[in-house]
Amino acid sequence: MIAAVDIGGTKIAVGMVDDSGRVISRDQSPTEASAGYGEACARIAEMLRGTSRAAGEKITGIGIGSTGPIDPFTGEIGNVNFFPAWRGENPVKDLSNTFGVTAAIENDADASALAEAGWGAGRNKKRLTYVTVGTGIGAGIILDGQLYRGVDGAHPEIGHCLIDASGPSCECGFNGCWESLAAGPAMTAWMESNRPLNYPHVGSLSAARICELAAEGDALAQQAVGREAHYLGLGLANLITLFTPDAIVLGGSVMKSAALFLDTIRKTIAGACRYVPFEKSEIALASLGDDANLIGAARVWHHRFNPERGLRA
C-alpha cells in the first residue's frame, strides 16, 4: 500500500493507493506555501497518518509528484514559481525519515505519464507521450518502457517549445511558446482581447466557461476554441514528428472539453506530419479521472522500487 503525495501550486493531496492503482483513501489541504516548507511537510505527514488509518493499512512506501522542476535523484525541490522559498528542501528525505520507508519523487507530468502507461490509457504502449493542458502545458515521455530524462535527470519542458516567434510573451521570458498560445489562460486572454464592447458574457471568462459557451453556440467562443485546437494540434504534431509515439495521452482541465478540440487537432496533425506515420500514433484521453495525480504519485514509487510492477512503465 503506497502513500501518494501530490504537491501542487494551490493544493496538496495525499492518498493510499493499492498495487492495482486504486485509491483507497484521500485527503487534501491548501498548499499555503507562504507558511513555509516545514509547516507543509508536517501537514503532509499528518494527512498521511490519517489516510493510513482510514484505509486500515500500513504505509509501505511513499511516492511524490510535484509541480515544477525537481531533482528525481536527490529528492530536492528546484526553483518552483509557486513556492520559491522551498528551493533545496527535500520531501523525499524528510518523509522517508518520518515514516521509515523508501520514497521517490518525480515531476507531476512525469508521474501522470507513468500512471497512464502502467494503469491507464497508455497501458502496453512502449512509446508514450502524456500531455497535460491546463493553466500550463506539461508532458511526460515514455520511451521503450522507461521514463525519458534529459541531462542531469532534467524534465523536458515541452510547454516552452517555440510555436510562433511573433506570438504572445510567455512567463519564461520568451515569445510564442506552446504554453503561451494553447494553455487555458491563452484561450482566456484571446477571448478578453477580441470580445466586442457589447459582448453579453461580461466578467472573468475562464477556459471552462469559454468551452461551455462554445458548446452552446456562441460564435466568439467557438472562434476561441478553434484557435486553441489549432495551436494544440501544432504542438502535438511536433511531438509526433520528433518521437513518433505509439500514443499521445491528453489530460488536464482543458481536456475535459476534448470533444470540442479533437477534430481540429487531428486535421492539424494530418496536415503537418507528412514524413512520419502519424496515423499510427493514437490520440487518447487520460482515463484515470480526478485521482490521476495521486495514482501517478504512487506509480512513481513502483517505477523506482518495485521492478516487477514499475521498473518498466
mmCIF file of C-alpha atoms in Angstrom:
data_model
loop_
_atom_site.group_PDB
_atom_site.id
_atom_site.type_symbol
_atom_site.label_atom_id
_atom_site.label_comp_id
_atom_site.label_asym_id
_atom_site.label_seq_id
_atom_site.Cartn_x
_atom_site.Cartn_y
_atom_site.Cartn_z
ATOM 1 C CA MET A 1 0.000 0.000 0.000
ATOM 2 C CA ILE A 2 1.705 3.162 -1.230
ATOM 3 C CA ALA A 3 1.196 6.603 0.283
ATOM 4 C CA ALA A 4 0.808 9.082 -2.577
ATOM 5 C CA VAL A 5 1.552 12.801 -2.288
ATOM 6 C CA ASP A 6 0.606 15.329 -4.971
ATOM 7 C CA ILE A 7 2.181 18.761 -4.383
ATOM 8 C CA GLY A 8 0.561 21.483 -6.483
ATOM 9 C CA GLY A 9 0.653 25.232 -6.546
ATOM 10 C CA THR A 10 -2.743 25.641 -4.879
ATOM 11 C CA LYS A 11 -3.338 22.356 -3.051
ATOM 12 C CA ILE A 12 -1.577 19.322 -1.638
ATOM 13 C CA ALA A 13 -3.402 16.000 -1.910
ATOM 14 C CA VAL A 14 -2.480 12.693 -0.319
ATOM 15 C CA GLY A 15 -3.918 9.208 -0.524
ATOM 16 C CA MET A 16 -3.389 5.495 -0.043
ATOM 17 C CA VAL A 17 -3.116 3.604 -3.337
ATOM 18 C CA ASP A 18 -3.076 -0.171 -3.692
ATOM 19 C CA ASP A 19 -0.864 -2.068 -6.140
ATOM 20 C CA SER A 20 -3.517 -2.062 -8.852
ATOM 21 C CA GLY A 21 -3.768 1.747 -8.864
ATOM 22 C CA ARG A 22 -6.939 2.049 -6.804
ATOM 23 C CA VAL A 23 -7.167 4.998 -4.385
ATOM 24 C CA ILE A 24 -8.440 3.657 -1.050
ATOM 25 C CA SER A 25 -8.487 6.874 0.969
ATOM 26 C CA ARG A 26 -7.592 10.504 0.324
ATOM 27 C CA ASP A 27 -7.257 13.945 1.897
ATOM 28 C CA GLN A 28 -6.149 17.386 0.788
ATOM 29 C CA SER A 29 -5.438 20.904 2.005
ATOM 30 C CA PRO A 30 -4.366 24.249 0.506
ATOM 31 C CA THR A 31 -0.657 24.429 -0.262
ATOM 32 C CA GLU A 32 -0.200 27.639 1.745
ATOM 33 C CA ALA A 33 3.354 27.984 0.504
ATOM 34 C CA SER A 34 3.863 31.213 2.431
ATOM 35 C CA ALA A 35 3.581 29.303 5.718
ATOM 36 C CA GLY A 36 6.869 27.610 4.862
ATOM 37 C CA TYR A 37 8.074 24.194 3.806
ATOM 38 C CA GLY A 38 8.391 22.846 7.360
ATOM 39 C CA GLU A 39 4.739 23.504 8.113
ATOM 40 C CA ALA A 40 3.670 21.949 4.798
ATOM 41 C CA CYS A 41 5.783 18.839 5.350
ATOM 42 C CA ALA A 42 4.351 18.374 8.844
ATOM 43 C CA ARG A 43 0.849 18.770 7.432
ATOM 44 C CA ILE A 44 1.566 16.185 4.724
ATOM 45 C CA ALA A 45 2.776 13.724 7.376
ATOM 46 C CA GLU A 46 -0.349 14.274 9.469
ATOM 47 C CA MET A 47 -2.644 13.787 6.461
ATOM 48 C CA LEU A 48 -0.777 10.611 5.536
ATOM 49 C CA ARG A 49 -1.286 9.212 9.025
ATOM 50 C CA GLY A 50 -4.994 9.980 8.702
ATOM 51 C CA THR A 51 -5.381 8.329 5.303
ATOM 52 C CA SER A 52 -3.421 5.313 6.509
ATOM 53 C CA ARG A 53 -5.824 4.926 9.432
ATOM 54 C CA ALA A 54 -8.836 5.432 7.141
ATOM 55 C CA ALA A 55 -7.596 2.708 4.803
ATOM 56 C CA GLY A 56 -6.731 0.401 7.672
ATOM 57 C CA GLU A 57 -3.364 -0.225 6.054
ATOM 58 C CA LYS A 58 0.274 0.396 6.890
ATOM 59 C CA ILE A 59 2.331 2.660 4.631
ATOM 60 C CA THR A 60 4.932 0.567 2.773
ATOM 61 C CA GLY A 61 6.364 3.295 0.546
ATOM 62 C CA ILE A 62 5.818 6.929 -0.446
ATOM 63 C CA GLY A 63 5.519 8.279 -3.975
ATOM 64 C CA ILE A 64 5.511 12.012 -4.644
ATOM 65 C CA GLY A 65 4.527 14.035 -7.691
ATOM 66 C CA SER A 66 5.325 17.740 -7.600
ATOM 67 C CA THR A 67 4.756 20.694 -9.848
ATOM 68 C CA GLY A 68 7.782 22.487 -11.228
ATOM 69 C CA PRO A 69 11.408 21.445 -11.538
ATOM 70 C CA ILE A 70 12.584 18.841 -9.036
ATOM 71 C CA ASP A 71 15.617 16.558 -8.864
ATOM 72 C CA PRO A 72 14.318 12.972 -9.010
ATOM 73 C CA PHE A 73 17.641 11.556 -7.823
ATOM 74 C CA THR A 74 18.387 13.771 -4.815
ATOM 75 C CA GLY A 75 14.721 14.460 -3.996
ATOM 76 C CA GLU A 76 15.284 18.209 -3.799
ATOM 77 C CA ILE A 77 12.757 20.822 -4.916
ATOM 78 C CA GLY A 78 14.056 23.217 -7.570
ATOM 79 C CA ASN A 79 13.061 26.757 -8.464
ATOM 80 C CA VAL A 80 9.267 26.401 -8.431
ATOM 81 C CA ASN A 81 7.443 29.666 -9.022
ATOM 82 C CA PHE A 82 4.557 28.640 -6.753
ATOM 83 C CA PHE A 83 6.864 28.149 -3.734
ATOM 84 C CA PRO A 84 10.290 29.678 -4.468
ATOM 85 C CA ALA A 85 11.289 29.691 -0.787
ATOM 86 C CA TRP A 86 11.145 25.861 -0.779
ATOM 87 C CA ARG A 87 14.088 25.573 -3.141
ATOM 88 C CA GLY A 88 16.581 22.990 -1.901
ATOM 89 C CA GLU A 89 14.122 21.370 0.508
ATOM 90 C CA ASN A 90 13.877 17.585 0.324
ATOM 91 C CA PRO A 91 10.467 15.943 0.891
ATOM 92 C CA VAL A 92 11.866 12.546 -0.128
ATOM 93 C CA LYS A 93 14.400 12.542 2.679
ATOM 94 C CA ASP A 94 12.066 14.135 5.218
ATOM 95 C CA LEU A 95 9.057 11.869 4.634
ATOM 96 C CA SER A 96 11.260 8.786 4.354
ATOM 97 C CA ASN A 97 12.794 9.576 7.753
ATOM 98 C CA THR A 98 9.398 10.306 9.286
ATOM 99 C CA PHE A 99 7.788 7.028 8.221
ATOM 100 C CA GLY A 100 10.813 4.754 7.930
ATOM 101 C CA VAL A 101 10.056 3.696 4.360
ATOM 102 C CA THR A 102 11.513 4.345 0.913
ATOM 103 C CA ALA A 103 10.259 7.378 -1.008
ATOM 104 C CA ALA A 104 10.645 8.735 -4.532
ATOM 105 C CA ILE A 105 9.685 11.946 -6.346
ATOM 106 C CA GLU A 106 9.084 12.979 -9.964
ATOM 107 C CA ASN A 107 7.690 15.994 -11.766
ATOM 108 C CA ASP A 108 3.887 15.680 -11.757
ATOM 109 C CA ALA A 109 3.650 15.342 -15.557
ATOM 110 C CA ASP A 110 6.186 12.507 -15.484
ATOM 111 C CA ALA A 111 4.194 10.920 -12.661
ATOM 112 C CA SER A 112 0.996 11.105 -14.722
ATOM 113 C CA ALA A 113 2.795 9.609 -17.720
ATOM 114 C CA LEU A 114 3.867 6.668 -15.573
ATOM 115 C CA ALA A 115 0.313 6.244 -14.286
ATOM 116 C CA GLU A 116 -1.296 6.251 -17.728
ATOM 117 C CA ALA A 117 1.413 3.925 -19.057
ATOM 118 C CA GLY A 118 1.016 1.466 -16.191
ATOM 119 C CA TRP A 119 -2.643 1.634 -15.241
ATOM 120 C CA GLY A 120 -4.433 3.828 -17.773
ATOM 121 C CA ALA A 121 -4.985 4.715 -21.419
ATOM 122 C CA GLY A 122 -1.355 4.076 -22.344
ATOM 123 C CA ARG A 123 -1.124 0.559 -20.971
ATOM 124 C CA ASN A 124 1.037 -1.737 -23.110
ATOM 125 C CA LYS A 125 2.370 1.208 -25.132
ATOM 126 C CA LYS A 126 6.183 1.148 -25.270
ATOM 127 C CA ARG A 127 6.429 4.709 -26.608
ATOM 128 C CA LEU A 128 4.012 7.092 -24.924
ATOM 129 C CA THR A 129 3.786 10.853 -24.520
ATOM 130 C CA TYR A 130 1.463 12.236 -21.859
ATOM 131 C CA VAL A 131 0.437 15.882 -22.312
ATOM 132 C CA THR A 132 -1.465 17.852 -19.701
ATOM 133 C CA VAL A 133 -3.220 21.056 -20.766
ATOM 134 C CA GLY A 134 -4.485 23.346 -18.020
ATOM 135 C CA THR A 135 -3.076 26.571 -16.623
ATOM 136 C CA GLY A 136 0.125 25.481 -18.372
ATOM 137 C CA ILE A 137 1.247 22.681 -20.668
ATOM 138 C CA GLY A 138 3.432 19.869 -19.391
ATOM 139 C CA ALA A 139 4.442 16.485 -20.705
ATOM 140 C CA GLY A 140 5.973 13.205 -19.629
ATOM 141 C CA ILE A 141 7.677 10.954 -22.161
ATOM 142 C CA ILE A 142 7.978 7.165 -22.018
ATOM 143 C CA LEU A 143 10.460 5.591 -24.447
ATOM 144 C CA ASP A 144 10.795 1.806 -24.646
ATOM 145 C CA GLY A 145 9.036 1.470 -21.318
ATOM 146 C CA GLN A 146 11.327 3.882 -19.485
ATOM 147 C CA LEU A 147 10.729 7.443 -18.343
ATOM 148 C CA TYR A 148 12.802 9.748 -20.518
ATOM 149 C CA ARG A 149 15.194 12.054 -18.658
ATOM 150 C CA GLY A 150 17.461 14.720 -20.046
ATOM 151 C CA VAL A 151 20.922 15.775 -18.901
ATOM 152 C CA ASP A 152 21.289 15.657 -15.098
ATOM 153 C CA GLY A 153 17.894 13.943 -14.974
ATOM 154 C CA ALA A 154 16.155 17.098 -16.209
ATOM 155 C CA HIS A 155 12.479 17.045 -17.127
ATOM 156 C CA PRO A 156 11.771 18.268 -20.696
ATOM 157 C CA GLU A 157 9.687 21.465 -20.685
ATOM 158 C CA ILE A 158 7.550 20.729 -23.735
ATOM 159 C CA GLY A 159 5.242 23.663 -22.998
ATOM 160 C CA HIS A 160 8.087 26.046 -23.756
ATOM 161 C CA CYS A 161 8.860 24.799 -27.253
ATOM 162 C CA LEU A 162 8.588 27.585 -29.820
ATOM 163 C CA ILE A 163 5.431 27.597 -31.936
ATOM 164 C CA ASP A 164 5.288 31.203 -33.197
ATOM 165 C CA ALA A 165 8.187 33.629 -32.649
ATOM 166 C CA SER A 166 5.817 36.554 -33.145
ATOM 167 C CA GLY A 167 3.369 35.170 -30.601
ATOM 168 C CA PRO A 168 2.492 36.458 -27.138
ATOM 169 C CA SER A 169 5.035 36.748 -24.345
ATOM 170 C CA CYS A 170 5.451 33.775 -22.043
ATOM 171 C CA GLU A 171 6.243 33.762 -18.323
ATOM 172 C CA CYS A 172 9.567 32.111 -19.186
ATOM 173 C CA GLY A 173 10.664 35.357 -20.841
ATOM 174 C CA PHE A 174 10.379 34.188 -24.450
ATOM 175 C CA ASN A 175 7.640 34.754 -27.028
ATOM 176 C CA GLY A 176 5.387 32.284 -28.781
ATOM 177 C CA CYS A 177 5.895 29.233 -26.566
ATOM 178 C CA TRP A 178 3.308 26.482 -26.966
ATOM 179 C CA GLU A 179 2.011 27.209 -23.471
ATOM 180 C CA SER A 180 1.537 30.916 -24.239
ATOM 181 C CA LEU A 181 -0.644 30.006 -27.226
ATOM 182 C CA ALA A 182 -2.519 26.883 -26.173
ATOM 183 C CA ALA A 183 -2.844 26.653 -22.381
ATOM 184 C CA GLY A 184 -6.121 27.624 -20.721
ATOM 185 C CA PRO A 185 -5.056 31.204 -19.897
ATOM 186 C CA ALA A 186 -4.091 31.745 -23.545
ATOM 187 C CA MET A 187 -7.647 30.999 -24.618
ATOM 188 C CA THR A 188 -8.956 33.356 -21.942
ATOM 189 C CA ALA A 189 -6.540 36.136 -22.963
ATOM 190 C CA TRP A 190 -7.549 35.858 -26.623
ATOM 191 C CA MET A 191 -11.221 35.992 -25.691
ATOM 192 C CA GLU A 192 -10.732 39.045 -23.486
ATOM 193 C CA SER A 193 -8.836 40.958 -26.171
ATOM 194 C CA ASN A 194 -11.252 40.105 -29.003
ATOM 195 C CA ARG A 195 -14.688 40.364 -27.468
ATOM 196 C CA PRO A 196 -16.704 43.414 -28.556
ATOM 197 C CA LEU A 197 -17.885 46.040 -26.078
ATOM 198 C CA ASN A 198 -21.447 44.762 -26.320
ATOM 199 C CA TYR A 199 -20.494 41.132 -25.742
ATOM 200 C CA PRO A 200 -23.172 39.742 -23.411
ATOM 201 C CA HIS A 201 -20.915 37.499 -21.321
ATOM 202 C CA VAL A 202 -19.053 40.000 -19.179
ATOM 203 C CA GLY A 203 -16.807 39.343 -16.200
ATOM 204 C CA SER A 204 -13.984 36.856 -15.924
ATOM 205 C CA LEU A 205 -14.154 34.199 -18.618
ATOM 206 C CA SER A 206 -12.349 31.010 -17.652
ATOM 207 C CA ALA A 207 -11.322 28.414 -20.197
ATOM 208 C CA ALA A 208 -14.051 26.128 -18.855
ATOM 209 C CA ARG A 209 -16.689 28.850 -19.332
ATOM 210 C CA ILE A 210 -15.469 29.572 -22.862
ATOM 211 C CA CYS A 211 -15.866 25.887 -23.689
ATOM 212 C CA GLU A 212 -19.390 25.927 -22.256
ATOM 213 C CA LEU A 213 -20.291 28.959 -24.389
ATOM 214 C CA ALA A 214 -18.814 27.315 -27.491
ATOM 215 C CA ALA A 215 -20.884 24.199 -26.907
ATOM 216 C CA GLU A 216 -23.963 26.438 -26.592
ATOM 217 C CA GLY A 217 -23.247 28.003 -29.992
ATOM 218 C CA ASP A 218 -21.604 31.297 -29.062
ATOM 219 C CA ALA A 219 -19.707 32.383 -32.198
ATOM 220 C CA LEU A 220 -16.815 34.185 -30.465
ATOM 221 C CA ALA A 221 -16.277 31.312 -28.042
ATOM 222 C CA GLN A 222 -16.250 28.917 -30.992
ATOM 223 C CA GLN A 223 -13.522 31.048 -32.602
ATOM 224 C CA ALA A 224 -11.509 30.864 -29.376
ATOM 225 C CA VAL A 225 -11.936 27.090 -29.235
ATOM 226 C CA GLY A 226 -10.948 26.725 -32.891
ATOM 227 C CA ARG A 227 -7.789 28.768 -32.323
ATOM 228 C CA GLU A 228 -6.971 26.727 -29.217
ATOM 229 C CA ALA A 229 -7.447 23.455 -31.101
ATOM 230 C CA HIS A 230 -5.211 24.643 -33.950
ATOM 231 C CA TYR A 231 -2.332 25.526 -31.631
ATOM 232 C CA LEU A 232 -2.782 22.341 -29.628
ATOM 233 C CA GLY A 233 -2.603 20.434 -32.895
ATOM 234 C CA LEU A 234 0.608 22.198 -33.945
ATOM 235 C CA GLY A 235 2.342 21.283 -30.693
ATOM 236 C CA LEU A 236 1.157 17.691 -30.839
ATOM 237 C CA ALA A 237 2.263 17.473 -34.473
ATOM 238 C CA ASN A 238 5.752 18.496 -33.354
ATOM 239 C CA LEU A 239 5.748 15.730 -30.744
ATOM 240 C CA ILE A 240 4.656 13.147 -33.302
ATOM 241 C CA THR A 241 7.303 14.315 -35.777
ATOM 242 C CA LEU A 242 10.004 14.161 -33.086
ATOM 243 C CA PHE A 243 9.072 10.946 -31.262
ATOM 244 C CA THR A 244 6.554 9.060 -33.466
ATOM 245 C CA PRO A 245 4.976 7.585 -30.310
ATOM 246 C CA ASP A 246 2.533 4.702 -30.133
ATOM 247 C CA ALA A 247 0.150 7.061 -28.354
ATOM 248 C CA ILE A 248 -0.280 10.572 -27.023
ATOM 249 C CA VAL A 249 -2.497 10.702 -23.955
ATOM 250 C CA LEU A 250 -4.169 14.057 -23.275
ATOM 251 C CA GLY A 251 -5.108 15.159 -19.767
ATOM 252 C CA GLY A 252 -5.586 18.317 -17.734
ATOM 253 C CA SER A 253 -8.526 20.639 -17.112
ATOM 254 C CA VAL A 254 -8.829 21.933 -20.692
ATOM 255 C CA MET A 255 -9.114 18.373 -21.982
ATOM 256 C CA LYS A 256 -12.318 17.888 -20.017
ATOM 257 C CA SER A 257 -13.847 19.569 -23.082
ATOM 258 C CA ALA A 258 -11.828 17.441 -25.523
ATOM 259 C CA ALA A 259 -14.810 16.827 -27.809
ATOM 260 C CA LEU A 260 -14.604 20.475 -28.879
ATOM 261 C CA PHE A 261 -10.945 20.198 -29.909
ATOM 262 C CA LEU A 262 -10.206 16.724 -31.233
ATOM 263 C CA ASP A 263 -11.415 17.055 -34.833
ATOM 264 C CA THR A 264 -9.299 20.164 -35.457
ATOM 265 C CA ILE A 265 -6.350 18.651 -33.584
ATOM 266 C CA ARG A 266 -6.412 15.564 -35.816
ATOM 267 C CA LYS A 267 -6.766 17.637 -39.011
ATOM 268 C CA THR A 268 -3.830 19.828 -37.978
ATOM 269 C CA ILE A 269 -1.678 16.775 -37.245
ATOM 270 C CA ALA A 270 -2.584 15.220 -40.588
ATOM 271 C CA GLY A 271 -1.569 18.387 -42.418
ATOM 272 C CA ALA A 272 1.713 18.853 -40.552
ATOM 273 C CA CYS A 273 3.106 15.306 -40.238
ATOM 274 C CA ARG A 274 3.770 14.246 -43.804
ATOM 275 C CA TYR A 275 7.041 12.387 -43.270
ATOM 276 C CA VAL A 276 6.095 10.179 -40.318
ATOM 277 C CA PRO A 277 3.299 7.584 -39.945
ATOM 278 C CA PHE A 278 1.139 9.942 -37.847
ATOM 279 C CA GLU A 279 -1.958 7.815 -38.348
ATOM 280 C CA LYS A 280 -0.332 5.089 -36.227
ATOM 281 C CA SER A 281 0.091 7.448 -33.253
ATOM 282 C CA GLU A 282 -3.114 7.093 -31.277
ATOM 283 C CA ILE A 283 -4.568 10.265 -29.721
ATOM 284 C CA ALA A 284 -6.217 9.108 -26.484
ATOM 285 C CA LEU A 285 -7.742 10.819 -23.467
ATOM 286 C CA ALA A 286 -6.435 10.298 -19.956
ATOM 287 C CA SER A 287 -8.501 7.612 -18.262
ATOM 288 C CA LEU A 288 -7.686 7.817 -14.553
ATOM 289 C CA GLY A 289 -10.081 10.631 -13.655
ATOM 290 C CA ASP A 290 -9.805 13.055 -10.756
ATOM 291 C CA ASP A 291 -7.417 10.766 -8.858
ATOM 292 C CA ALA A 292 -4.878 10.735 -11.700
ATOM 293 C CA ASN A 293 -2.279 12.789 -9.819
ATOM 294 C CA LEU A 294 -2.430 10.560 -6.735
ATOM 295 C CA ILE A 295 -2.290 7.419 -8.867
ATOM 296 C CA GLY A 296 0.671 8.930 -10.680
ATOM 297 C CA ALA A 297 2.465 9.674 -7.425
ATOM 298 C CA ALA A 298 2.013 6.059 -6.335
ATOM 299 C CA ARG A 299 3.302 4.876 -9.692
ATOM 300 C CA VAL A 300 6.475 6.903 -9.095
ATOM 301 C CA TRP A 301 7.322 4.632 -6.163
ATOM 302 C CA HIS A 302 6.609 1.466 -8.172
ATOM 303 C CA HIS A 303 8.726 2.695 -11.071
ATOM 304 C CA ARG A 304 11.678 3.300 -8.747
ATOM 305 C CA PHE A 305 11.472 0.485 -6.205
ATOM 306 C CA ASN A 306 9.216 -2.305 -7.434
ATOM 307 C CA PRO A 307 10.799 -3.919 -10.504
ATOM 308 C CA GLU A 308 8.012 -6.431 -11.100
ATOM 309 C CA ARG A 309 5.332 -3.732 -11.291
ATOM 310 C CA GLY A 310 7.078 -0.500 -12.022
ATOM 311 C CA LEU A 311 10.579 -0.792 -13.483
ATOM 312 C CA ARG A 312 9.080 -0.659 -16.972
ATOM 313 C CA ALA A 313 6.173 1.698 -17.437
#
